[in-house]
Short mmCIF file of C-alpha atoms in Angstrom, two decimals:
data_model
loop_
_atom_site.label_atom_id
_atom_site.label_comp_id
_atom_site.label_asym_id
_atom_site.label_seq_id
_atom_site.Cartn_x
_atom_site.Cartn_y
_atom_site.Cartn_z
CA UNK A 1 29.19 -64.81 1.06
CA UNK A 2 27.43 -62.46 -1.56
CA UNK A 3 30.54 -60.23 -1.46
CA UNK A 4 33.14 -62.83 -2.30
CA UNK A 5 30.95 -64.20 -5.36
CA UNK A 6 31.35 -60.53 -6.67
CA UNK A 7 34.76 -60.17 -5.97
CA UNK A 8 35.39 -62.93 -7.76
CA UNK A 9 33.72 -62.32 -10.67
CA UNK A 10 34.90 -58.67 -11.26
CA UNK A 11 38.08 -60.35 -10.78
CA UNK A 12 38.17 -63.13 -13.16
CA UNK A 13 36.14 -59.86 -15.74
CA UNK A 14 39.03 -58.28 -15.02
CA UNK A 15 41.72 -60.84 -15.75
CA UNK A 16 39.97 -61.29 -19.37
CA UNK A 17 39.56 -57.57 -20.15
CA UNK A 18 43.27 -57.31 -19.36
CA UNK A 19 43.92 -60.35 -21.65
CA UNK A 20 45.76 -62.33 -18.89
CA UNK A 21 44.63 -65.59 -19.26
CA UNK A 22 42.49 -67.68 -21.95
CA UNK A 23 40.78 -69.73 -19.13
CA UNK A 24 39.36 -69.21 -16.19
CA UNK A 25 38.94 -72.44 -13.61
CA UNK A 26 36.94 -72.23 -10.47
CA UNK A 27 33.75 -73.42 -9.06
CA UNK A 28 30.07 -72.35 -10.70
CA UNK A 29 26.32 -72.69 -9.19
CA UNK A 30 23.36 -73.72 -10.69
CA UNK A 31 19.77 -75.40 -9.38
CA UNK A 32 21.56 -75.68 -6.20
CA UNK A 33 24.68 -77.46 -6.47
CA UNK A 34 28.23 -75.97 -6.75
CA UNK A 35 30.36 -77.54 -9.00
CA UNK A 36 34.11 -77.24 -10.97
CA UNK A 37 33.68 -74.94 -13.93
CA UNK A 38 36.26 -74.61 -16.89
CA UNK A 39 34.72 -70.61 -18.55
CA UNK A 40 36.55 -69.94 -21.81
CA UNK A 41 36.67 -66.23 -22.75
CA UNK A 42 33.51 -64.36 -23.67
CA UNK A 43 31.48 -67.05 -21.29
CA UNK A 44 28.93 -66.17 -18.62
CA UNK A 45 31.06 -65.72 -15.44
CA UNK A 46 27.86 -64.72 -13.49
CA UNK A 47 27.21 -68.20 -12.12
CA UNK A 48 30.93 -67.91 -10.77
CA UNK A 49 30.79 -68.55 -6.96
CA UNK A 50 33.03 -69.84 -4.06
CA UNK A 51 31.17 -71.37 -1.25
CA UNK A 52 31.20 -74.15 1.60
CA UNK A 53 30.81 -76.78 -1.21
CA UNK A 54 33.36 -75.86 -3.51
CA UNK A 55 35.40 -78.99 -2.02
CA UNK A 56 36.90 -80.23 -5.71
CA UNK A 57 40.55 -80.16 -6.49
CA UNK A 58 40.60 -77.27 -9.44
CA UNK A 59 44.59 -78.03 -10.04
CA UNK A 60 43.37 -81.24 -11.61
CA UNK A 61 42.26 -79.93 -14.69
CA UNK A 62 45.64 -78.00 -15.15
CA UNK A 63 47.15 -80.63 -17.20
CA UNK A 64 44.92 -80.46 -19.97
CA UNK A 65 45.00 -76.45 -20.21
CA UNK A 66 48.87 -76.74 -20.82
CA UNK A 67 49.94 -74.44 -23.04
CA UNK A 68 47.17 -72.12 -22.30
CA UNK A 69 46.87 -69.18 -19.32
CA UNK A 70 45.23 -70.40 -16.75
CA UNK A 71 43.17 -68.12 -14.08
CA UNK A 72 43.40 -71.00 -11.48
CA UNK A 73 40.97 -70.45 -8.14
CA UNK A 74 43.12 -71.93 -5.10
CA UNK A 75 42.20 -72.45 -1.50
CA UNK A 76 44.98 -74.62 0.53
CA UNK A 77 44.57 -78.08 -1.40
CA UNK A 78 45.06 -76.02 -4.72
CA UNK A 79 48.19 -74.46 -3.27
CA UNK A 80 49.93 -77.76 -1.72
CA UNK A 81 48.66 -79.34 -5.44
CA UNK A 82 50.74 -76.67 -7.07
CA UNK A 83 53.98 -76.70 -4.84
CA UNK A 84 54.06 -80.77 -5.60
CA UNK A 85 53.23 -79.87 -9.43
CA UNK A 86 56.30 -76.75 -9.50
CA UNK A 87 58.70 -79.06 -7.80
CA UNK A 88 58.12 -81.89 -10.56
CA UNK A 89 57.86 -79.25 -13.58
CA UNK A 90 54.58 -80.31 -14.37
CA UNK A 91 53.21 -76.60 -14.32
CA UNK A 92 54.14 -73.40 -16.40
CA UNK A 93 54.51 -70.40 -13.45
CA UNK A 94 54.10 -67.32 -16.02
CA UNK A 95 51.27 -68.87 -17.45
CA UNK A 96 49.23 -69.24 -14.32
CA UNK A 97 47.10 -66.52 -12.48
CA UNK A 98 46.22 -67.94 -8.66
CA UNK A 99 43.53 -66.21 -7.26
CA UNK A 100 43.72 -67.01 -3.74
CA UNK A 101 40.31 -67.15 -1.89
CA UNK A 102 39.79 -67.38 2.05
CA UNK A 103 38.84 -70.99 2.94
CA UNK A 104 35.84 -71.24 5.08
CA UNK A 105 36.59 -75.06 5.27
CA UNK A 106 34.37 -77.32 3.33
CA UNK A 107 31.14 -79.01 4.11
CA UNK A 108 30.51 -82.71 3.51
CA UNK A 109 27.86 -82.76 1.87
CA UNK A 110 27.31 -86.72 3.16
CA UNK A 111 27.15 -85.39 6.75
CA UNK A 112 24.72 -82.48 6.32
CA UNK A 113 21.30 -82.96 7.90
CA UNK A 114 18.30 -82.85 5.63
CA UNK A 115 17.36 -79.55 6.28
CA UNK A 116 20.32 -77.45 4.30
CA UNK A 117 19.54 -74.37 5.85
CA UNK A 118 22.39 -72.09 7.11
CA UNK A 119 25.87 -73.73 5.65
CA UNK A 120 27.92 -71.06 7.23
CA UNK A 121 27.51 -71.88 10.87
CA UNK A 122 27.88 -75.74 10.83
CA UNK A 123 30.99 -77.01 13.56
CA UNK A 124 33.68 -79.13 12.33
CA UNK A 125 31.61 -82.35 12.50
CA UNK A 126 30.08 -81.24 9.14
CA UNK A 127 33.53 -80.50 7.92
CA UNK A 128 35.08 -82.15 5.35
CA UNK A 129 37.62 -84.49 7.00
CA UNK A 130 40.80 -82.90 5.40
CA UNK A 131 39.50 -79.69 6.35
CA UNK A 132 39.95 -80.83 9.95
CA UNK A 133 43.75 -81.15 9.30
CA UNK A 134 44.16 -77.86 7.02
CA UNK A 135 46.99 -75.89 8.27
CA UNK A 136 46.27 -72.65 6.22
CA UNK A 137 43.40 -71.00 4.98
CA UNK A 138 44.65 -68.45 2.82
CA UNK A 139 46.83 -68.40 -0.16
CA UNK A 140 50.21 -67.39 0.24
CA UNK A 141 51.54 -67.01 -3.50
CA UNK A 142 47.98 -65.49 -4.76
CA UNK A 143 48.72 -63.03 -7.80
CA UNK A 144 45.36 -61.63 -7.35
CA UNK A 145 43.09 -61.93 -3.64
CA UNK A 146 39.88 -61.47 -3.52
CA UNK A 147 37.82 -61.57 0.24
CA UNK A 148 38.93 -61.28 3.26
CA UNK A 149 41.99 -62.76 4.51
CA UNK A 150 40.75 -65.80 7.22
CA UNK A 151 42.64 -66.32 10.29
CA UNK A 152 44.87 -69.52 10.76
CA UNK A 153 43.43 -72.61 11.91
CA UNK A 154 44.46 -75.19 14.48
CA UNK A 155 44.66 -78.59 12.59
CA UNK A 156 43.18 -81.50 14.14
CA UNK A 157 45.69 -84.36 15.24
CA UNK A 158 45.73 -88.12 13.89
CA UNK A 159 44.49 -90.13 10.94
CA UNK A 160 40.71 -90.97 12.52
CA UNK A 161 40.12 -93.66 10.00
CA UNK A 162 43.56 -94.93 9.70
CA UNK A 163 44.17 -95.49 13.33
CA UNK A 164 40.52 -96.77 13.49
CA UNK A 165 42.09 -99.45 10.69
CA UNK A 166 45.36 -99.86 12.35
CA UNK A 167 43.98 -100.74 15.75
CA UNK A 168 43.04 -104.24 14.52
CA UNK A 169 44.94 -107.12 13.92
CA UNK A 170 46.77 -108.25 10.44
CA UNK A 171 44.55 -110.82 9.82
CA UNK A 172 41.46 -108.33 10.39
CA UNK A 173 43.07 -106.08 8.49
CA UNK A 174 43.72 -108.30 5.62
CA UNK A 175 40.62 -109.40 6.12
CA UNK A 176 39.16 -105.63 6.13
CA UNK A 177 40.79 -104.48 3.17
CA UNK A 178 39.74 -108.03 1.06
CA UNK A 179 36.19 -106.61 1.66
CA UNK A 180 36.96 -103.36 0.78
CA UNK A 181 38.59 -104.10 -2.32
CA UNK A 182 35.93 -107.14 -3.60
CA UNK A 183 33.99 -103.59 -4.07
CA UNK A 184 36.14 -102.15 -6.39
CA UNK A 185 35.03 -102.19 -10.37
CA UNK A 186 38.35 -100.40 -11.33
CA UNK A 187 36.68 -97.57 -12.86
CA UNK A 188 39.68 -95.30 -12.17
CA UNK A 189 37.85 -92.57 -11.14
CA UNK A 190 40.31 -91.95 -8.09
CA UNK A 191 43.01 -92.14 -10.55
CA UNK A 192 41.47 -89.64 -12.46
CA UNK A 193 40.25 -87.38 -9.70
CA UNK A 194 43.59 -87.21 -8.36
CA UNK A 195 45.68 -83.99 -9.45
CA UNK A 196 48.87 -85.65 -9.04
CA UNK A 197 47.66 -88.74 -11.25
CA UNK A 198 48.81 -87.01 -14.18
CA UNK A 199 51.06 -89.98 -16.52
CA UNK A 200 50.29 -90.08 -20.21
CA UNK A 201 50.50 -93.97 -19.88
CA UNK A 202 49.53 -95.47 -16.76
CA UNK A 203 51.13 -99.14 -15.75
CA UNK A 204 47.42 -100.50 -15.42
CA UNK A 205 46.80 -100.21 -18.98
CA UNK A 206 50.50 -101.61 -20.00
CA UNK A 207 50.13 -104.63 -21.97
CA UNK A 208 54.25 -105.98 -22.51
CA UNK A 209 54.62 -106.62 -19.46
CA UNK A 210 51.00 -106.88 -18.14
CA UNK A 211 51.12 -106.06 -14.67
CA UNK A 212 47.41 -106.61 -13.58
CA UNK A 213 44.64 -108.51 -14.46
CA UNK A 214 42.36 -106.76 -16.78
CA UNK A 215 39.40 -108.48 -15.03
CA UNK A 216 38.45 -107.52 -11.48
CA UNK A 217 39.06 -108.97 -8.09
CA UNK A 218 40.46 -108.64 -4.55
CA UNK A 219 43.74 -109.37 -5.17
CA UNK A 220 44.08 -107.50 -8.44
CA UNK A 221 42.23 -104.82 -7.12
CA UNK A 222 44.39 -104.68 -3.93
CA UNK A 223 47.43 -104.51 -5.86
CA UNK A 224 46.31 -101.75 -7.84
CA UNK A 225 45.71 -99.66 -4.98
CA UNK A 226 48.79 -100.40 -3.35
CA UNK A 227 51.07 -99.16 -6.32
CA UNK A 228 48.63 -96.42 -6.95
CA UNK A 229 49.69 -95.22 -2.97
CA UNK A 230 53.51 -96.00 -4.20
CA UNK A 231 53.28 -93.61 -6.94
CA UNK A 232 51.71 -90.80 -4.99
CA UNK A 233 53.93 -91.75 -2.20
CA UNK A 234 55.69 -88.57 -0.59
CA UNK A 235 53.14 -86.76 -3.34
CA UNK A 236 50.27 -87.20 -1.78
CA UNK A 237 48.70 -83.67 -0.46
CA UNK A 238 45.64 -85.27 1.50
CA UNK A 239 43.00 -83.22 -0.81
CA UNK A 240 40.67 -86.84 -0.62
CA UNK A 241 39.15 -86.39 -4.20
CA UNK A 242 40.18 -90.30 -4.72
CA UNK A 243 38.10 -91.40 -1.69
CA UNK A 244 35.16 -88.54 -2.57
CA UNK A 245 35.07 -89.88 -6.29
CA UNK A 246 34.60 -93.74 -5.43
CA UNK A 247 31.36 -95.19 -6.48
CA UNK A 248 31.57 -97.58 -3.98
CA UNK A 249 32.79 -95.68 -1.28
CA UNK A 250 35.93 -97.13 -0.51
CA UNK A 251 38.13 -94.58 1.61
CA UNK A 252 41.42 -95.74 -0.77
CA UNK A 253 43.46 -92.42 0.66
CA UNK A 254 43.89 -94.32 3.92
CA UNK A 255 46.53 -96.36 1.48
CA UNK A 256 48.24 -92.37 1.12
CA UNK A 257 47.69 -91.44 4.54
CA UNK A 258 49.72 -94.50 5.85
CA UNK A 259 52.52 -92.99 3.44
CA UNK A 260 51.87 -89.24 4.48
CA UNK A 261 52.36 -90.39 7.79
CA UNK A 262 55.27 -92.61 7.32
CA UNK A 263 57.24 -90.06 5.43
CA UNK A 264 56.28 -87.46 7.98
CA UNK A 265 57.92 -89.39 10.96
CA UNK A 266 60.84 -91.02 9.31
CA UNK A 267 62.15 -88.37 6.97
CA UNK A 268 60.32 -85.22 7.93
CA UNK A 269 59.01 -84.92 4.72
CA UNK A 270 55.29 -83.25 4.05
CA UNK A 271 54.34 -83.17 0.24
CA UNK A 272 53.78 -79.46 -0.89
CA UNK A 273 54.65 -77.89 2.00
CA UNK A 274 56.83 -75.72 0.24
CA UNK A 275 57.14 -74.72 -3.71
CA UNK A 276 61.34 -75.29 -2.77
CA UNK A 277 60.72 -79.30 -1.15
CA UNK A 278 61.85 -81.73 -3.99
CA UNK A 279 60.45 -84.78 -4.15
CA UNK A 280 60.89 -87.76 -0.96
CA UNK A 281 61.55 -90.79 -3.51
CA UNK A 282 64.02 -88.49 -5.37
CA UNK A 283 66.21 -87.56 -2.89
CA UNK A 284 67.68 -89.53 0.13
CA UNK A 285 69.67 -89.39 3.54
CA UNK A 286 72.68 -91.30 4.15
CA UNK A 287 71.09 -91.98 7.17
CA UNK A 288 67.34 -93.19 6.24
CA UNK A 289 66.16 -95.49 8.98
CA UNK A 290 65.80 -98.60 7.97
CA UNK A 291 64.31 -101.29 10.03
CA UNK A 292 63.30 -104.05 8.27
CA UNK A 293 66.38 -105.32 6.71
CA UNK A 294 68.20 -108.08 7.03
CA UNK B 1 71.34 -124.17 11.66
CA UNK B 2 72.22 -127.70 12.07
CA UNK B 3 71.36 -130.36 8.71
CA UNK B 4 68.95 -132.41 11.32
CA UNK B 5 66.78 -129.66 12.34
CA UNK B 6 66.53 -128.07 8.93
CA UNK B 7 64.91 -131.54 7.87
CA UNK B 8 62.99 -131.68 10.93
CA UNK B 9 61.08 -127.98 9.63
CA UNK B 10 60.24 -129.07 6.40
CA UNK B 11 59.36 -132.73 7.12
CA UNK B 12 56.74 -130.96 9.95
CA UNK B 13 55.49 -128.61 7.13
CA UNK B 14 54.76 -131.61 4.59
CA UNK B 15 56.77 -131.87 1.23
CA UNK B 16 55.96 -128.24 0.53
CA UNK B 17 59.10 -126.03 -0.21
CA UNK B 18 58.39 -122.14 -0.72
CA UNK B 19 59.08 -120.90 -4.14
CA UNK B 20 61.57 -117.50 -3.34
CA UNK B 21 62.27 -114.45 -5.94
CA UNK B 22 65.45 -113.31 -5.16
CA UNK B 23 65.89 -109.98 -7.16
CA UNK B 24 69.67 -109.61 -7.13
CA UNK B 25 72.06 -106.69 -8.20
CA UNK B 26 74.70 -107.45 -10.40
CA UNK B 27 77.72 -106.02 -8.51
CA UNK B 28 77.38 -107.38 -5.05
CA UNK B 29 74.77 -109.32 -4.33
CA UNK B 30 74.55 -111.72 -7.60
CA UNK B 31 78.50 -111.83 -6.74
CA UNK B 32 78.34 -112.65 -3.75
CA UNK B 33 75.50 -115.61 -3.89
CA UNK B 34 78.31 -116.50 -6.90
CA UNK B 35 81.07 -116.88 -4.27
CA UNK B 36 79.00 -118.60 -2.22
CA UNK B 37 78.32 -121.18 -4.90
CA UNK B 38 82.10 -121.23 -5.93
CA UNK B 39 82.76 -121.55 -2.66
CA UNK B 40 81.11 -124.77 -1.83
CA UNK B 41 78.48 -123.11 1.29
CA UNK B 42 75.63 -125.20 1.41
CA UNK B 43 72.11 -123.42 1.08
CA UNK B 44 68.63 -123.72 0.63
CA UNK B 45 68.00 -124.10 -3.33
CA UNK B 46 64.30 -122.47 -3.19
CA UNK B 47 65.18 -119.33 -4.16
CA UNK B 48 65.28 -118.04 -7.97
CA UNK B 49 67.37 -115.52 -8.33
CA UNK B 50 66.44 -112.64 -11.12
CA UNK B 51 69.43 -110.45 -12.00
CA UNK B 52 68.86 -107.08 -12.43
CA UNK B 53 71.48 -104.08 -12.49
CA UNK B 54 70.77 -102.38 -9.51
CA UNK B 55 68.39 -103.00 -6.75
CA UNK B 56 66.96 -99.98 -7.78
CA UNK B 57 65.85 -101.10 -10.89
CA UNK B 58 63.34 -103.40 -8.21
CA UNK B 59 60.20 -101.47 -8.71
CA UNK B 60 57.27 -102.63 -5.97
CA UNK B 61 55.44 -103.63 -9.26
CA UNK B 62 58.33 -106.54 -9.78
CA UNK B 63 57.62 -107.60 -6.28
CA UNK B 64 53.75 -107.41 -6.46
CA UNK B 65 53.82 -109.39 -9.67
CA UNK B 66 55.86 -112.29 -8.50
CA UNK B 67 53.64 -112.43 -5.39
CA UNK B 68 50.41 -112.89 -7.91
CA UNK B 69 52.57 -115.27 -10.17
CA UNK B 70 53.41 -118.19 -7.09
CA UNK B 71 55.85 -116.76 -5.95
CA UNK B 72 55.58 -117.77 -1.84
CA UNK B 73 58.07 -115.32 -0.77
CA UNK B 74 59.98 -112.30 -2.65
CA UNK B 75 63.54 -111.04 -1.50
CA UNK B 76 65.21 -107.90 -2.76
CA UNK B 77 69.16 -107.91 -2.34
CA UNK B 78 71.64 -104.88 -3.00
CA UNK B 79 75.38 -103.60 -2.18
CA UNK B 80 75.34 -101.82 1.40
CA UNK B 81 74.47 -98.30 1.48
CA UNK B 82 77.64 -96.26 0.31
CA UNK B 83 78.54 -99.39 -1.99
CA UNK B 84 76.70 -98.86 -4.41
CA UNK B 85 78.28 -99.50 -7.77
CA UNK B 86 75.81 -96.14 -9.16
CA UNK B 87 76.92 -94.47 -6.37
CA UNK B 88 73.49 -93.63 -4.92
CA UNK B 89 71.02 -96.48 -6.87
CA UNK B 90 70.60 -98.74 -3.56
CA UNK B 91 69.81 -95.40 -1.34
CA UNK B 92 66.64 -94.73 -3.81
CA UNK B 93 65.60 -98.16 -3.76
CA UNK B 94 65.91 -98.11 0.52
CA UNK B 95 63.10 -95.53 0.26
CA UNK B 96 60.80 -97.09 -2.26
CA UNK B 97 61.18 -100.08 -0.64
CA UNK B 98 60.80 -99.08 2.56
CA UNK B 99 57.04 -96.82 1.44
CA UNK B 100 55.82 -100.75 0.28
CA UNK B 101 56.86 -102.33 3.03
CA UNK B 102 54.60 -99.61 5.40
CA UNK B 103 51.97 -100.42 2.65
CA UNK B 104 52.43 -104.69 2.49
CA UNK B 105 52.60 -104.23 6.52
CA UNK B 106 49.67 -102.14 6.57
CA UNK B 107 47.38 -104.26 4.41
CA UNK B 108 48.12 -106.75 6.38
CA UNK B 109 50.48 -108.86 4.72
CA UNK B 110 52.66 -111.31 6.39
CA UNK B 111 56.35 -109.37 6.83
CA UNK B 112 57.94 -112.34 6.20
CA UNK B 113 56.57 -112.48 2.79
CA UNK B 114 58.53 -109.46 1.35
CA UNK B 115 62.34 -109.16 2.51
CA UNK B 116 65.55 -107.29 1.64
CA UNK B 117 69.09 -107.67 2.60
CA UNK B 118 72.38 -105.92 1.59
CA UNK B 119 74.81 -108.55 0.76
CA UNK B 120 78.14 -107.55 -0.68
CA UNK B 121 80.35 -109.05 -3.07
CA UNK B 122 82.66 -110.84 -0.72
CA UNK B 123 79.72 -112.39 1.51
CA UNK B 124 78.97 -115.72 0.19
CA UNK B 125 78.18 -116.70 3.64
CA UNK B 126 75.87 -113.61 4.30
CA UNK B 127 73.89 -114.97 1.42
CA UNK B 128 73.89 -118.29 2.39
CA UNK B 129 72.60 -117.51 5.97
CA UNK B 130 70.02 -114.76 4.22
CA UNK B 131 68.39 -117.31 2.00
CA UNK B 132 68.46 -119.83 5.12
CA UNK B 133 66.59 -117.83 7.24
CA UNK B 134 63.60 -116.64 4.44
CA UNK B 135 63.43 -120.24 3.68
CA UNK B 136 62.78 -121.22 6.86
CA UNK B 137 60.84 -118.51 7.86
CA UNK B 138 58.37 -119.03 4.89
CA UNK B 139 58.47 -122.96 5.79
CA UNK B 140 56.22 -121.50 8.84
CA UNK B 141 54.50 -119.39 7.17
CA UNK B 142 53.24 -121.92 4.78
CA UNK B 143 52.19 -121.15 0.91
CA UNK B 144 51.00 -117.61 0.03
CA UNK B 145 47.62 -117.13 -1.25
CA UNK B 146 44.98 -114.36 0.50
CA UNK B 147 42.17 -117.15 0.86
CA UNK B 148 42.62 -120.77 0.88
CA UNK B 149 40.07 -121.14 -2.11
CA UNK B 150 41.96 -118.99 -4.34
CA UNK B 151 41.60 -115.79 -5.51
CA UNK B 152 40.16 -113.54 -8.35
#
């Protein structure tokens, strides 16, 4: 992996000798860890890496560059991220540099043995579960490439957890998610680890009409969740930084996936697919199935 | 369904009679449970019906909020697709309605609990018969609440 770290930081040297862009997001090292790094121009881009753990969504912090040029590292969940964000106008094209890196798919760091020792031959049980359903690994619209192109992987089938959920009963279910959600302290941090969560005002903090509770529970909590899915629904690119973020662990982008699915099957629709695809709640069929209605 | 058995549901289910949110839109379906009124159909009278101008102006947080205010049972009612008086307004609100129904369904939440019908101007007795059947459906189902002590 030595070669790519270089790459990448000649490249992004390059980008700011040339002048192209005022920032430059991607992921840094230090004592170990690999983490999301905003480097302003003139900073150190030595600790500049790309590596198995580089698992964070770097089109989240796009919103509050606006206005500024962006060199923007993007694997697959950056890409699908930016086709969603182009298709809603949320991102300005000739202000953005993607440098498109080969995804090794991404470790989980929760799954890795003790001993850390050799991250680049670990099988897809160590994977990152959205990894396991990637259908690209390159970036098609890159402005700049650095590494070597990786070949095209075969996506895994099904929603593990979800079907795992679905498999019970409504009550159990009801029951399940109750549990679940008595966890929740409403920190927001999957609203605000979410790249598509990107509303000035959000309608948890709306006071005339109040829609939730301020204070926490099941129900409240519940509720929450559920219009937090309805607002990503159809948007929703399956890059799991809400269910990576929780404090409590609560895998909320089931709620999504039952959406991602949904919208798959009954209107063909898969959220940044394609930079063309508008929008699933903003456009509709004559035809939409409809099966519940009376 | 025949006076005699309607009694016979509630009168099994106790004196309890489900509180319904009907949101309505104002160029078919508010008409048309108006023509039913001005048209003499008897109907269940537990449904309180919120006029709005479009069922797409229904947003899942309307529907979520009257379920944590009492309300037992929540029904959504626009013009049939292609009627819509916006043209396109009810074919919006299909899909959003449809993404919390897979959500309410997936949760776990008792189907019955959420409902939508298209009911057009000139179907009093549509809306008669709609209301009849959530009412008694919800008689079954008995009061909403996610645990019998409460919640929150």
């Amino acid at each position: 992996m030595a070669t790519i770290k270089e790459e990448l930081r000649a490249a992004a040297k390059k980008l700011f000798d040339d002048d192209r862009i005022d920032y430059f997001v991607g992921y840094a090292e230090d004592y170990g860890h690999t983490f999301p790094a905003i480097l302003a121009k003139g900073s150190d881009l030595s600790r500049l890496t790309f590596d198995r753990k580089s698992y964070n969504n770097l089109a989240n912090f796009l919103p509050e560059l606006r206005g500024s040029r962006v060199g923007l590292v993007c694997k697959q969940c950056e890409v699908r991220t930016l086709n969603v964000l182009a298709a809603e106008e949320q991102i300005e094209r000739d202000k953005l540099v993607v440098v498109g890196v080969p995804c090794p798919a991404m470790i989980d760091p929760r799954k890795l043995p003790e001993d850390e020792a050799g991250l680049d031959d670990l099988d897809d049980s160590f994977w990152q579960e959205k990894c396991r359903r990637c259908l690209e690994r390159n970036t098609p619209f890159a402005d700049v490439f650095v590494g070597e192109r990786a070949s095209t992987p075969t996506p895994a089938e099904g929603w593990p957890l979800l079907e795992e959920v679905e498999a019970t009963s409504a009550e159990e279910r009801l029951a399940w998610w109750r549990e679940q959600m008595s966890l929740c302290i409403r920190c927001y941090a999957c609203r605000l680890a979410c790249p598509l969560c990107y509303c000035h005002q959000c309608f948890v903090e709306d006071n005339k009409p109040q829609w939730l509770d301020k204070s926490v529970g099941p129900e409240n909590n519940l509720h929450y969740h559920i219009i937090r899915a309805i607002h990503l629904a159809g948007r929703c690119i399956e890059c799991q930084e809400c269910s990576r973020v929780c404090p409590v662990g609560i895998p909320v982008d089931v709620l999504n996936n039952v959406l991602s699915r949904d919208f798959a099957e009954r209107f063909g629709y898969v959220a940044g697919e394609t930079a063309e695809a508008e929008p699933a709640l903003i456009q509709y069929e004559r035809d939409d199935k409809e099966d519940f209605i009376l | 369904m025949a006076e005699e058995e309607k009694q016979k549901a509630r009168k099994t289910a106790g004196t309890w009679e489900p509180n319904i949110v009907g949101f309505l839109c104002n160029w078919c379906s508010y008409a048309g449970a108006d023509l039913a009124g001005t048209s003499r159909v008897p109907y269940a009278c537990n449904v309180r019906i919120i006029r709005v101008p479009c069922s797409s102006r229904v947003d899942p947080l309307m529907i979520l909020r009257a379920l944590r205010e009492g309300a037992d049972g929540v029904l959504v009612s626009g013009c049939h697709p292609g009627d819509c008086h916006y043209i396109e307004g009810n074919y919006y609100a299909r899909r959003r309605l449809i993404a919390l129904k897979q959500l309410l369904d997936h949760v776990g939440l008792d189907p019955r609990r959420f409902r939508v019908s298209w009911v057009s101007a000139s179907e009093g007795r549509k809306w008669a018969e709609v209301v009849e059947t959530v009412t008694r459906e919800l008689l079954e189902a008995g009061p909403f609440r996610y645990e019998e002590n409460g919640d929150d």
